[in-house]
């Protein structure tokens, strides 16, 4: 698991290398296009040379082309662009006056194309055309081109009153000198992601605020520290940072979740242009992400709420990335995010467009919920193995043996943690037993309650952390409630492993079921198999079991309905029952392990005790109930006191 971070070097680097030069007739597209192609040493194609015979005939008769005539021609130019993209790129000139024409030209190459819009006044262009000996164009024809021109967004707009030399300089400046991607916020994760982007040869701009005496020259010092950042441009002031970026600007915010994100958005907004893209890579609440998505849409700015998992090392060598938001905006940032993401066993990036609105942050939140449980289960395994008389080294050795059947990143790091010594003692023995949290487990618990989905293990893992915080009261309680004498645990180490594996299946069932509920409820259309695929590497919950889930979720969205999983649970059940019962008898806190079997017991009962609840509700509140012997699902009320 640990060695799987990272991606094949540079092979995924995708450069912007199809350059379209557009504008009305007479702006000098061909001149500028061929000069630029020489300058960049890439081929030049004049769109006019690719017209089919019919179009040429029509034009020679002085007839204007209609959209139908243009369709095939634009498709030919697009095919040319796709072909050239596989080589070293090219410059293509084409008037492309309408958005729909540009969409055809951009098919399958969006994110790898740049548009240069040569713009000038009617008068200037008319004058230029009239000065050309070999080119006649009536004022009316030129006027009609201005009439149909839909001014493009997100282009490099060049004023044609500049000299050709200066035009080329300006274009090169935009294409080469400006950064492709901006990183805002250089905390631990921001720094690692920046280095990852730079290692993938992206030209980046770095921003960190200036706080006198506390955060001074952070971006500059960071750039100077690492040689891969030699071409990165550092800033501590917002306007030049934003202006240093190619349009549409792509800025990833790596700041603390919460109000800070809104503050940063407000700080950036005055400097952004229509179509620019902000990516929030922090652990933001998905509801806030939806609000920010809507707010920024009203300002014509795209917002992508993206989960990023893998901690500092993952961010540097390849995290799992969960971007949610507008699909077209995602396409613009896809080459960057996919290049820096971890790669799965087939070499595919552990990054996929999750869905719209806050879906990326929702799935990251549930990822963290699953993470809380996986961590809590290992903590419970630790306390059981400790009660069985093992020291941390011995426990590490036992867990080492579990790698064969239950390997995961969290298992691996737990083994490392248990082996770490400080002087003669193990470091774990010195760590205060109060577990912190930053809120995602809390939000998952709220979401599971709101969606009516019983992800009980996530709630239980969260509450186990909360209980741990009552350290002082726990010390007093340990005196008040004495441990019984002569306790003993009657199970084997294999039983513990089986119980652990059982609980992990229930955890993954509950986590993915919660995602499925949200998908239906919010109409996100999430793909559980693809989601488990991007969690097979880079993220904190990557595991051998996650690898299995990729295939399982291709056939079902409900893990507990999969026949192989049912068989596995049946085989593991005797151990979890034994381990949980014995631990309860021995007063060991194993709330998460216990929740797993309690959940299954509640879930697999055909006739539960919920009839009593319904009767009680009807008794005191006339809330009514349905009857098993009435298939019409009609609601009944009983006057209970007169019975
Ligand atoms: C990850 C982690 C990461 C972090 C969280 C959890 O996927 O890389 O989930 O996002 O560990 O901040 O934090 P808490 O345990 O503090 O809630």
mmCIF file of C-alpha atoms in Angstrom, residues 625-636:
data_model
loop_
_atom_site.group_PDB
_atom_site.id
_atom_site.type_symbol
_atom_site.label_atom_id
_atom_site.label_comp_id
_atom_site.label_asym_id
_atom_site.label_seq_id
_atom_site.Cartn_x
_atom_site.Cartn_y
_atom_site.Cartn_z
ATOM 1 C CA UNK A 625 -49.548 2.353 11.639
ATOM 2 C CA UNK A 626 -49.713 -0.043 8.707
ATOM 3 C CA UNK A 627 -50.678 -3.728 9.036
ATOM 4 C CA UNK A 628 -48.862 -6.835 7.815
ATOM 5 C CA UNK A 629 -52.182 -8.392 6.895
ATOM 6 C CA UNK A 630 -53.224 -5.494 4.631
ATOM 7 C CA UNK A 631 -51.189 -5.288 1.435
ATOM 8 C CA UNK A 632 -52.812 -1.960 0.467
ATOM 9 C CA UNK A 633 -50.406 -0.112 2.837
ATOM 10 C CA UNK A 634 -53.390 1.671 4.373
ATOM 11 C CA UNK A 635 -52.805 3.511 7.676
ATOM 12 C CA UNK A 636 -54.765 2.451 10.781
#
